[in-house]
Amino acid sequence: MTTQAAREIPGIRFNGLDADQMVQTVEALKKDKTLAKFEFRASNRWIDGMVTRSSIQGFYGAGAEDTSRSKPFVFTSGEPPVLLGANEGAGAGEFLLHALASCVASTAVMHATARGIRIESISTELRGDVDLQGLLGLDPSVRPGYQRITVKVAIKADCSDAELDELVTLVRGHSPMYDTISRPVPVVLERV
Amino acid sequence: MTTQAAREIPGIRFNGLDADQMVQTVEALKKDKTLAKFEFRASNRWIDGMVTRSSIQGFYGAGAEDTSRSKPFVFTSGEPPVLLGANEGAGAGEFLLHALASCVASTAVMHATARGIRIESISTELRGDVDLQGLLGLDPSVRPGYQRITVKVAIKADCSDAELDELVTLVRGHSPMYDTISRPVPVVLERV
């Protein structure tokens, strides 16, 4: 992360972030790389039909078990009638699009802040194509997951179009969820 | 999807699903494969700092634009203090774990129902390892995304352990989000 711009404006808070705090965080990570290791967690249980519920609270990171959350975030997933549900919640594939969208925006904001760019607005529109023949096992040549995801991002900021293009390139190279979805992740699924 | 077991018990509703309806859905998809094509969507906007909000409502599937949802699902993402936020919502990486967990459970329930297996309970525990040096661009050899995700699933059902193992194998082969995360998906991110 380029922190020169942030260094030039110490103590200034913009984009809702404290540039000093960002620089300090990055410097701490450079000195002790183990602080950069995080483990995120979720517990999920099946409710009925296509409905499940996750509870998300603790995680490990910055060298310690986090204790900042007094209660868990709770998310219910469901399906629409056409997929055998009653819209009890968004579907799994929709939650994944939200994960990608939020990561794209927050990664852009972090890297913009480090460069001294003030963001006015970021909005994204996502589309993901899936063919249910894969889920149902009707055609082994059809993958079960998303065949393609498109993310259209509109950004307004106090910089040139070229700098905005560069920011989007940074997001492609550094967004954790863009990377997780666009490149293979080892997923170990085991019964206990 | 094996629907023989479900055929043997027509009209019976179990696992919160109607086995007849499942068979009819699968038969309809076999006759007209275009019905299996779905497009899911999300709209997201940056709020401030590390906070973003998604709105999820419409989608295309089963040959038509869905109109079953009278209002959108709204999700707010945030970060904990150690990641420059104030726990305004779960983080992007945590939403992704929920997407995976819910997909694993609902895929298991669908395939169990098609085989006539009655599920008593499914619960999953997920862990995802990430190294923030990737996000921050501090080490180009460190990927930004999850380095590994483990999913431990506990299932109770009216079948043998061997059948449960087979069910987990079916999930590995057919879960859309397991596939999306474990195998590369083309993600087109473009500025508009």
PDB file of N, CA and C in Angstrom, chain A residues 32-112:
ATOM      1  N   ASP A  32       6.086  -6.686  12.244  1.00  0.00           N
ATOM      2  CA  ASP A  32       5.722  -8.029  12.727  1.00  0.00           C
ATOM      3  C   ASP A  32       4.653  -8.601  11.800  1.00  0.00           C
ATOM      4  N   LYS A  33       5.119  -9.404  10.832  1.00  0.00           N
ATOM      5  CA  LYS A  33       4.207  -9.911   9.797  1.00  0.00           C
ATOM      6  C   LYS A  33       3.136 -10.850  10.343  1.00  0.00           C
ATOM      7  N   THR A  34       3.376 -11.420  11.526  1.00  0.00           N
ATOM      8  CA  THR A  34       2.363 -12.338  12.072  1.00  0.00           C
ATOM      9  C   THR A  34       1.077 -11.578  12.436  1.00  0.00           C
ATOM     10  N   LEU A  35       1.187 -10.255  12.634  1.00  0.00           N
ATOM     11  CA  LEU A  35      -0.010  -9.461  12.954  1.00  0.00           C
ATOM     12  C   LEU A  35      -1.000  -9.445  11.788  1.00  0.00           C
ATOM     13  N   ALA A  36      -0.506  -9.751  10.584  1.00  0.00           N
ATOM     14  CA  ALA A  36      -1.364  -9.700   9.387  1.00  0.00           C
ATOM     15  C   ALA A  36      -2.212 -10.964   9.224  1.00  0.00           C
ATOM     16  N   LYS A  37      -1.937 -11.980  10.049  1.00  0.00           N
ATOM     17  CA  LYS A  37      -2.673 -13.243   9.903  1.00  0.00           C
ATOM     18  C   LYS A  37      -4.009 -13.180  10.632  1.00  0.00           C
ATOM     19  N   PHE A  38      -5.077 -13.432   9.876  1.00  0.00           N
ATOM     20  CA  PHE A  38      -6.428 -13.410  10.431  1.00  0.00           C
ATOM     21  C   PHE A  38      -7.116 -14.754  10.178  1.00  0.00           C
ATOM     22  N   GLU A  39      -7.957 -15.141  11.121  1.00  0.00           N
ATOM     23  CA  GLU A  39      -8.835 -16.299  10.906  1.00  0.00           C
ATOM     24  C   GLU A  39     -10.271 -15.844  11.164  1.00  0.00           C
ATOM     25  N   PHE A  40     -11.087 -15.857  10.112  1.00  0.00           N
ATOM     26  CA  PHE A  40     -12.498 -15.515  10.263  1.00  0.00           C
ATOM     27  C   PHE A  40     -13.316 -16.802  10.410  1.00  0.00           C
ATOM     28  N   ARG A  41     -14.476 -16.678  11.039  1.00  0.00           N
ATOM     29  CA  ARG A  41     -15.261 -17.866  11.395  1.00  0.00           C
ATOM     30  C   ARG A  41     -16.759 -17.646  11.205  1.00  0.00           C
ATOM     31  N   ALA A  42     -17.455 -18.731  11.010  1.00  0.00           N
ATOM     32  CA  ALA A  42     -18.918 -18.695  10.985  1.00  0.00           C
ATOM     33  C   ALA A  42     -19.441 -20.030  11.490  1.00  0.00           C
ATOM     34  N   SER A  43     -20.544 -19.985  12.212  1.00  0.00           N
ATOM     35  CA  SER A  43     -21.260 -21.200  12.631  1.00  0.00           C
ATOM     36  C   SER A  43     -22.626 -21.150  11.981  1.00  0.00           C
ATOM     37  N   ASN A  44     -23.015 -22.267  11.360  1.00  0.00           N
ATOM     38  CA  ASN A  44     -24.286 -22.287  10.645  1.00  0.00           C
ATOM     39  C   ASN A  44     -25.087 -23.518  11.052  1.00  0.00           C
ATOM     40  N   ARG A  45     -26.409 -23.355  11.096  1.00  0.00           N
ATOM     41  CA  ARG A  45     -27.238 -24.560  11.281  1.00  0.00           C
ATOM     42  C   ARG A  45     -28.446 -24.503  10.367  1.00  0.00           C
ATOM     43  N   TRP A  46     -28.815 -25.679   9.927  1.00  0.00           N
ATOM     44  CA  TRP A  46     -29.970 -25.819   9.064  1.00  0.00           C
ATOM     45  C   TRP A  46     -31.228 -25.643   9.900  1.00  0.00           C
ATOM     46  N   ILE A  47     -32.181 -24.841   9.385  1.00  0.00           N
ATOM     47  CA  ILE A  47     -33.435 -24.626  10.112  1.00  0.00           C
ATOM     48  C   ILE A  47     -34.509 -25.581   9.586  1.00  0.00           C
ATOM     49  N   ASP A  48     -34.819 -25.478   8.293  1.00  0.00           N
ATOM     50  CA  ASP A  48     -35.832 -26.333   7.669  1.00  0.00           C
ATOM     51  C   ASP A  48     -35.853 -25.999   6.180  1.00  0.00           C
ATOM     52  N   GLY A  49     -36.176 -26.982   5.357  1.00  0.00           N
ATOM     53  CA  GLY A  49     -36.258 -26.717   3.919  1.00  0.00           C
ATOM     54  C   GLY A  49     -34.960 -26.114   3.410  1.00  0.00           C
ATOM     55  N   MET A  50     -35.054 -24.955   2.758  1.00  0.00           N
ATOM     56  CA  MET A  50     -33.864 -24.305   2.206  1.00  0.00           C
ATOM     57  C   MET A  50     -33.351 -23.186   3.126  1.00  0.00           C
ATOM     58  N   VAL A  51     -33.785 -23.213   4.386  1.00  0.00           N
ATOM     59  CA  VAL A  51     -33.432 -22.133   5.313  1.00  0.00           C
ATOM     60  C   VAL A  51     -32.300 -22.537   6.252  1.00  0.00           C
ATOM     61  N   THR A  52     -31.297 -21.685   6.340  1.00  0.00           N
ATOM     62  CA  THR A  52     -30.199 -21.897   7.299  1.00  0.00           C
ATOM     63  C   THR A  52     -29.909 -20.568   7.993  1.00  0.00           C
ATOM     64  N   ARG A  53     -29.210 -20.673   9.121  1.00  0.00           N
ATOM     65  CA  ARG A  53     -28.890 -19.442   9.856  1.00  0.00           C
ATOM     66  C   ARG A  53     -27.442 -19.502  10.339  1.00  0.00           C
ATOM     67  N   SER A  54     -26.704 -18.401  10.120  1.00  0.00           N
ATOM     68  CA  SER A  54     -25.309 -18.317  10.566  1.00  0.00           C
ATOM     69  C   SER A  54     -25.179 -17.340  11.718  1.00  0.00           C
ATOM     70  N   SER A  55     -24.249 -17.649  12.584  1.00  0.00           N
ATOM     71  CA  SER A  55     -23.886 -16.767  13.686  1.00  0.00           C
ATOM     72  C   SER A  55     -22.400 -16.467  13.529  1.00  0.00           C
ATOM     73  N   ILE A  56     -22.061 -15.175  13.545  1.00  0.00           N
ATOM     74  CA  ILE A  56     -20.683 -14.743  13.288  1.00  0.00           C
ATOM     75  C   ILE A  56     -20.273 -13.749  14.365  1.00  0.00           C
ATOM     76  N   GLN A  57     -19.248 -14.064  15.122  1.00  0.00           N
ATOM     77  CA  GLN A  57     -18.833 -13.142  16.178  1.00  0.00           C
ATOM     78  C   GLN A  57     -17.307 -13.088  16.317  1.00  0.00           C
ATOM     79  N   GLY A  58     -16.705 -14.126  16.842  1.00  0.00           N
ATOM     80  CA  GLY A  58     -15.279 -14.084  17.118  1.00  0.00           C
ATOM     81  C   GLY A  58     -14.404 -14.264  15.894  1.00  0.00           C
ATOM     82  N   PHE A  59     -13.195 -13.741  15.965  1.00  0.00           N
ATOM     83  CA  PHE A  59     -12.175 -14.021  14.951  1.00  0.00           C
ATOM     84  C   PHE A  59     -10.827 -13.801  15.600  1.00  0.00           C
ATOM     85  N   TYR A  60      -9.800 -14.312  14.947  1.00  0.00           N
ATOM     86  CA  TYR A  60      -8.435 -14.088  15.409  1.00  0.00           C
ATOM     87  C   TYR A  60      -7.752 -13.150  14.423  1.00  0.00           C
ATOM     88  N   GLY A  61      -7.018 -12.179  14.933  1.00  0.00           N
ATOM     89  CA  GLY A  61      -6.283 -11.292  14.045  1.00  0.00           C
ATOM     90  C   GLY A  61      -5.464 -10.283  14.802  1.00  0.00           C
ATOM     91  N   ALA A  62      -4.451  -9.717  14.146  1.00  0.00           N
ATOM     92  CA  ALA A  62      -3.552  -8.742  14.768  1.00  0.00           C
ATOM     93  C   ALA A  62      -2.924  -9.327  16.034  1.00  0.00           C
ATOM     94  N   GLY A  63      -2.686 -10.636  15.997  1.00  0.00           N
ATOM     95  CA  GLY A  63      -1.983 -11.284  17.102  1.00  0.00           C
ATOM     96  C   GLY A  63      -2.824 -11.630  18.303  1.00  0.00           C
ATOM     97  N   ALA A  64      -4.131 -11.490  18.204  1.00  0.00           N
ATOM     98  CA  ALA A  64      -4.974 -11.774  19.378  1.00  0.00           C
ATOM     99  C   ALA A  64      -6.376 -12.205  18.961  1.00  0.00           C
ATOM    100  N   GLU A  65      -7.067 -12.839  19.901  1.00  0.00           N
ATOM    101  CA  GLU A  65      -8.472 -13.170  19.719  1.00  0.00           C
ATOM    102  C   GLU A  65      -9.272 -11.876  19.913  1.00  0.00           C
ATOM    103  N   ASP A  66     -10.122 -11.571  18.949  1.00  0.00           N
ATOM    104  CA  ASP A  66     -10.884 -10.318  19.044  1.00  0.00           C
ATOM    105  C   ASP A  66     -11.995 -10.428  20.093  1.00  0.00           C
ATOM    106  N   THR A  67     -12.203  -9.346  20.851  1.00  0.00           N
ATOM    107  CA  THR A  67     -13.259  -9.329  21.863  1.00  0.00           C
ATOM    108  C   THR A  67     -14.146  -8.085  21.704  1.00  0.00           C
ATOM    109  N   SER A  68     -14.113  -7.488  20.514  1.00  0.00           N
ATOM    110  CA  SER A  68     -14.815  -6.202  20.342  1.00  0.00           C
ATOM    111  C   SER A  68     -16.320  -6.336  20.116  1.00  0.00           C
ATOM    112  N   ARG A  69     -16.774  -7.549  19.823  1.00  0.00           N
ATOM    113  CA  ARG A  69     -18.196  -7.721  19.512  1.00  0.00           C
ATOM    114  C   ARG A  69     -18.937  -8.327  20.704  1.00  0.00           C
ATOM    115  N   SER A  70     -19.915  -7.594  21.219  1.00  0.00           N
ATOM    116  CA  SER A  70     -20.642  -8.075  22.396  1.00  0.00           C
ATOM    117  C   SER A  70     -21.706  -9.110  22.031  1.00  0.00           C
ATOM    118  N   LYS A  71     -22.103  -9.127  20.769  1.00  0.00           N
ATOM    119  CA  LYS A  71     -23.082 -10.128  20.329  1.00  0.00           C
ATOM    120  C   LYS A  71     -22.807 -10.496  18.873  1.00  0.00           C
ATOM    121  N   PRO A  72     -23.313 -11.655  18.464  1.00  0.00           N
ATOM    122  CA  PRO A  72     -23.016 -12.098  17.082  1.00  0.00           C
ATOM    123  C   PRO A  72     -23.857 -11.374  16.039  1.00  0.00           C
ATOM    124  N   PHE A  73     -23.342 -11.324  14.823  1.00  0.00           N
ATOM    125  CA  PHE A  73     -24.151 -11.005  13.654  1.00  0.00           C
ATOM    126  C   PHE A  73     -24.872 -12.286  13.248  1.00  0.00           C
ATOM    127  N   VAL A  74     -26.161 -12.180  12.968  1.00  0.00           N
ATOM    128  CA  VAL A  74     -26.944 -13.367  12.613  1.00  0.00           C
ATOM    129  C   VAL A  74     -27.551 -13.156  11.221  1.00  0.00           C
ATOM    130  N   PHE A  75     -27.323 -14.120  10.334  1.00  0.00           N
ATOM    131  CA  PHE A  75     -27.853 -14.026   8.971  1.00  0.00           C
ATOM    132  C   PHE A  75     -28.649 -15.275   8.624  1.00  0.00           C
ATOM    133  N   THR A  76     -29.832 -15.050   8.053  1.00  0.00           N
ATOM    134  CA  THR A  76     -30.688 -16.158   7.630  1.00  0.00           C
ATOM    135  C   THR A  76     -30.682 -16.225   6.111  1.00  0.00           C
ATOM    136  N   SER A  77     -30.435 -17.409   5.594  1.00  0.00           N
ATOM    137  CA  SER A  77     -30.502 -17.599   4.144  1.00  0.00           C
ATOM    138  C   SER A  77     -31.757 -18.387   3.804  1.00  0.00           C
ATOM    139  N   GLY A  78     -32.327 -18.092   2.676  1.00  0.00           N
ATOM    140  CA  GLY A  78     -33.499 -18.815   2.198  1.00  0.00           C
ATOM    141  C   GLY A  78     -33.492 -18.838   0.685  1.00  0.00           C
ATOM    142  N   GLU A  79     -34.600 -19.199   0.108  1.00  0.00           N
ATOM    143  CA  GLU A  79     -34.707 -19.203  -1.349  1.00  0.00           C
ATOM    144  C   GLU A  79     -36.086 -18.694  -1.741  1.00  0.00           C
ATOM    145  N   PRO A  80     -36.225 -18.190  -2.953  1.00  0.00           N
ATOM    146  CA  PRO A  80     -37.547 -17.775  -3.447  1.00  0.00           C
ATOM    147  C   PRO A  80     -38.391 -19.008  -3.802  1.00  0.00           C
ATOM    148  N   PRO A  81     -39.701 -18.824  -3.998  1.00  0.00           N
ATOM    149  CA  PRO A  81     -40.581 -19.956  -4.321  1.00  0.00           C
ATOM    150  C   PRO A  81     -40.089 -20.797  -5.502  1.00  0.00           C
ATOM    151  N   VAL A  82     -39.545 -20.145  -6.527  1.00  0.00           N
ATOM    152  CA  VAL A  82     -39.100 -20.888  -7.708  1.00  0.00           C
ATOM    153  C   VAL A  82     -37.921 -21.809  -7.388  1.00  0.00           C
ATOM    154  N   LEU A  83     -37.281 -21.575  -6.231  1.00  0.00           N
ATOM    155  CA  LEU A  83     -36.205 -22.463  -5.785  1.00  0.00           C
ATOM    156  C   LEU A  83     -36.594 -23.151  -4.470  1.00  0.00           C
ATOM    157  N   LEU A  84     -37.881 -23.451  -4.350  1.00  0.00           N
ATOM    158  CA  LEU A  84     -38.419 -24.284  -3.265  1.00  0.00           C
ATOM    159  C   LEU A  84     -38.429 -23.609  -1.899  1.00  0.00           C
ATOM    160  N   GLY A  85     -38.324 -22.282  -1.851  1.00  0.00           N
ATOM    161  CA  GLY A  85     -38.353 -21.571  -0.573  1.00  0.00           C
ATOM    162  C   GLY A  85     -39.504 -20.591  -0.504  1.00  0.00           C
ATOM    163  N   ALA A  86     -39.445 -19.718   0.494  1.00  0.00           N
ATOM    164  CA  ALA A  86     -40.496 -18.711   0.675  1.00  0.00           C
ATOM    165  C   ALA A  86     -39.867 -17.349   0.973  1.00  0.00           C
ATOM    166  N   ASN A  87     -38.694 -17.104   0.377  1.00  0.00           N
ATOM    167  CA  ASN A  87     -37.981 -15.836   0.585  1.00  0.00           C
ATOM    168  C   ASN A  87     -37.713 -15.561   2.072  1.00  0.00           C
ATOM    169  N   GLU A  88     -37.331 -16.600   2.782  1.00  0.00           N
ATOM    170  CA  GLU A  88     -37.024 -16.441   4.207  1.00  0.00           C
ATOM    171  C   GLU A  88     -35.768 -15.599   4.416  1.00  0.00           C
ATOM    172  N   GLY A  89     -34.974 -15.492   3.385  1.00  0.00           N
ATOM    173  CA  GLY A  89     -33.754 -14.698   3.413  1.00  0.00           C
ATOM    174  C   GLY A  89     -33.203 -14.675   2.002  1.00  0.00           C
ATOM    175  N   ALA A  90     -32.137 -13.937   1.798  1.00  0.00           N
ATOM    176  CA  ALA A  90     -31.471 -13.982   0.493  1.00  0.00           C
ATOM    177  C   ALA A  90     -30.845 -15.363   0.299  1.00  0.00           C
ATOM    178  N   GLY A  91     -30.567 -15.710  -0.944  1.00  0.00           N
ATOM    179  CA  GLY A  91     -29.933 -16.995  -1.231  1.00  0.00           C
ATOM    180  C   GLY A  91     -28.427 -16.923  -1.056  1.00  0.00           C
ATOM    181  N   ALA A  92     -27.809 -18.094  -0.973  1.00  0.00           N
ATOM    182  CA  ALA A  92     -26.356 -18.177  -0.764  1.00  0.00           C
ATOM    183  C   ALA A  92     -25.597 -17.393  -1.836  1.00  0.00           C
ATOM    184  N   GLY A  93     -26.015 -17.546  -3.087  1.00  0.00           N
ATOM    185  CA  GLY A  93     -25.314 -16.874  -4.180  1.00  0.00           C
ATOM    186  C   GLY A  93     -25.435 -15.363  -4.101  1.00  0.00           C
ATOM    187  N   GLU A  94     -26.527 -14.893  -3.514  1.00  0.00           N
ATOM    188  CA  GLU A  94     -26.718 -13.448  -3.355  1.00  0.00           C
ATOM    189  C   GLU A  94     -25.847 -12.914  -2.212  1.00  0.00           C
ATOM    190  N   PHE A  95     -25.737 -13.695  -1.135  1.00  0.00           N
ATOM    191  CA  PHE A  95     -24.829 -13.281  -0.054  1.00  0.00           C
ATOM    192  C   PHE A  95     -23.387 -13.185  -0.576  1.00  0.00           C
ATOM    193  N   LEU A  96     -23.013 -14.093  -1.449  1.00  0.00           N
ATOM    194  CA  LEU A  96     -21.660 -14.034  -2.005  1.00  0.00           C
ATOM    195  C   LEU A  96     -21.449 -12.769  -2.833  1.00  0.00           C
ATOM    196  N   LEU A  97     -22.463 -12.371  -3.598  1.00  0.00           N
ATOM    197  CA  LEU A  97     -22.338 -11.124  -4.371  1.00  0.00           C
ATOM    198  C   LEU A  97     -22.167  -9.927  -3.428  1.00  0.00           C
ATOM    199  N   HIS A  98     -22.912  -9.929  -2.313  1.00  0.00           N
ATOM    200  CA  HIS A  98     -22.749  -8.841  -1.335  1.00  0.00           C
ATOM    201  C   HIS A  98     -21.325  -8.837  -0.764  1.00  0.00           C
ATOM    202  N   ALA A  99     -20.787 -10.024  -0.478  1.00  0.00           N
ATOM    203  CA  ALA A  99     -19.410 -10.112   0.045  1.00  0.00           C
ATOM    204  C   ALA A  99     -18.430  -9.489  -0.952  1.00  0.00           C
ATOM    205  N   LEU A 100     -18.606  -9.812  -2.225  1.00  0.00           N
ATOM    206  CA  LEU A 100     -17.724  -9.275  -3.261  1.00  0.00           C
ATOM    207  C   LEU A 100     -17.884  -7.766  -3.397  1.00  0.00           C
ATOM    208  N   ALA A 101     -19.127  -7.304  -3.410  1.00  0.00           N
ATOM    209  CA  ALA A 101     -19.402  -5.868  -3.577  1.00  0.00           C
ATOM    210  C   ALA A 101     -18.795  -5.062  -2.437  1.00  0.00           C
ATOM    211  N   SER A 102     -18.993  -5.525  -1.208  1.00  0.00           N
ATOM    212  CA  SER A 102     -18.504  -4.749  -0.062  1.00  0.00           C
ATOM    213  C   SER A 102     -16.982  -4.745  -0.042  1.00  0.00           C
ATOM    214  N   CYS A 103     -16.376  -5.840  -0.479  1.00  0.00           N
ATOM    215  CA  CYS A 103     -14.916  -5.916  -0.499  1.00  0.00           C
ATOM    216  C   CYS A 103     -14.326  -5.006  -1.575  1.00  0.00           C
ATOM    217  N   VAL A 104     -14.964  -4.979  -2.730  1.00  0.00           N
ATOM    218  CA  VAL A 104     -14.503  -4.099  -3.812  1.00  0.00           C
ATOM    219  C   VAL A 104     -14.518  -2.638  -3.342  1.00  0.00           C
ATOM    220  N   ALA A 105     -15.626  -2.231  -2.706  1.00  0.00           N
ATOM    221  CA  ALA A 105     -15.749  -0.837  -2.271  1.00  0.00           C
ATOM    222  C   ALA A 105     -14.761  -0.511  -1.157  1.00  0.00           C
ATOM    223  N   SER A 106     -14.658  -1.375  -0.153  1.00  0.00           N
ATOM    224  CA  SER A 106     -13.793  -1.031   0.979  1.00  0.00           C
ATOM    225  C   SER A 106     -12.311  -1.120   0.598  1.00  0.00           C
ATOM    226  N   THR A 107     -11.974  -2.019  -0.312  1.00  0.00           N
ATOM    227  CA  THR A 107     -10.585  -2.070  -0.794  1.00  0.00           C
ATOM    228  C   THR A 107     -10.252  -0.790  -1.562  1.00  0.00           C
ATOM    229  N   ALA A 108     -11.191  -0.327  -2.376  1.00  0.00           N
ATOM    230  CA  ALA A 108     -10.977   0.927  -3.119  1.00  0.00           C
ATOM    231  C   ALA A 108     -10.794   2.094  -2.152  1.00  0.00           C
ATOM    232  N   VAL A 109     -11.610   2.147  -1.117  1.00  0.00           N
ATOM    233  CA  VAL A 109     -11.536   3.251  -0.155  1.00  0.00           C
ATOM    234  C   VAL A 109     -10.212   3.221   0.614  1.00  0.00           C
ATOM    235  N   MET A 110      -9.774   2.036   1.017  1.00  0.00           N
ATOM    236  CA  MET A 110      -8.506   1.933   1.738  1.00  0.00           C
ATOM    237  C   MET A 110      -7.340   2.435   0.881  1.00  0.00           C
ATOM    238  N   HIS A 111      -7.272   1.945  -0.363  1.00  0.00           N
ATOM    239  CA  HIS A 111      -6.151   2.328  -1.216  1.00  0.00           C
ATOM    240  C   HIS A 111      -6.255   3.791  -1.655  1.00  0.00           C
ATOM    241  N   ALA A 112      -7.474   4.293  -1.810  1.00  0.00           N
ATOM    242  CA  ALA A 112      -7.647   5.717  -2.136  1.00  0.00           C
ATOM    243  C   ALA A 112      -7.150   6.572  -0.973  1.00  0.00           C
TER     244      ALA A 112
END
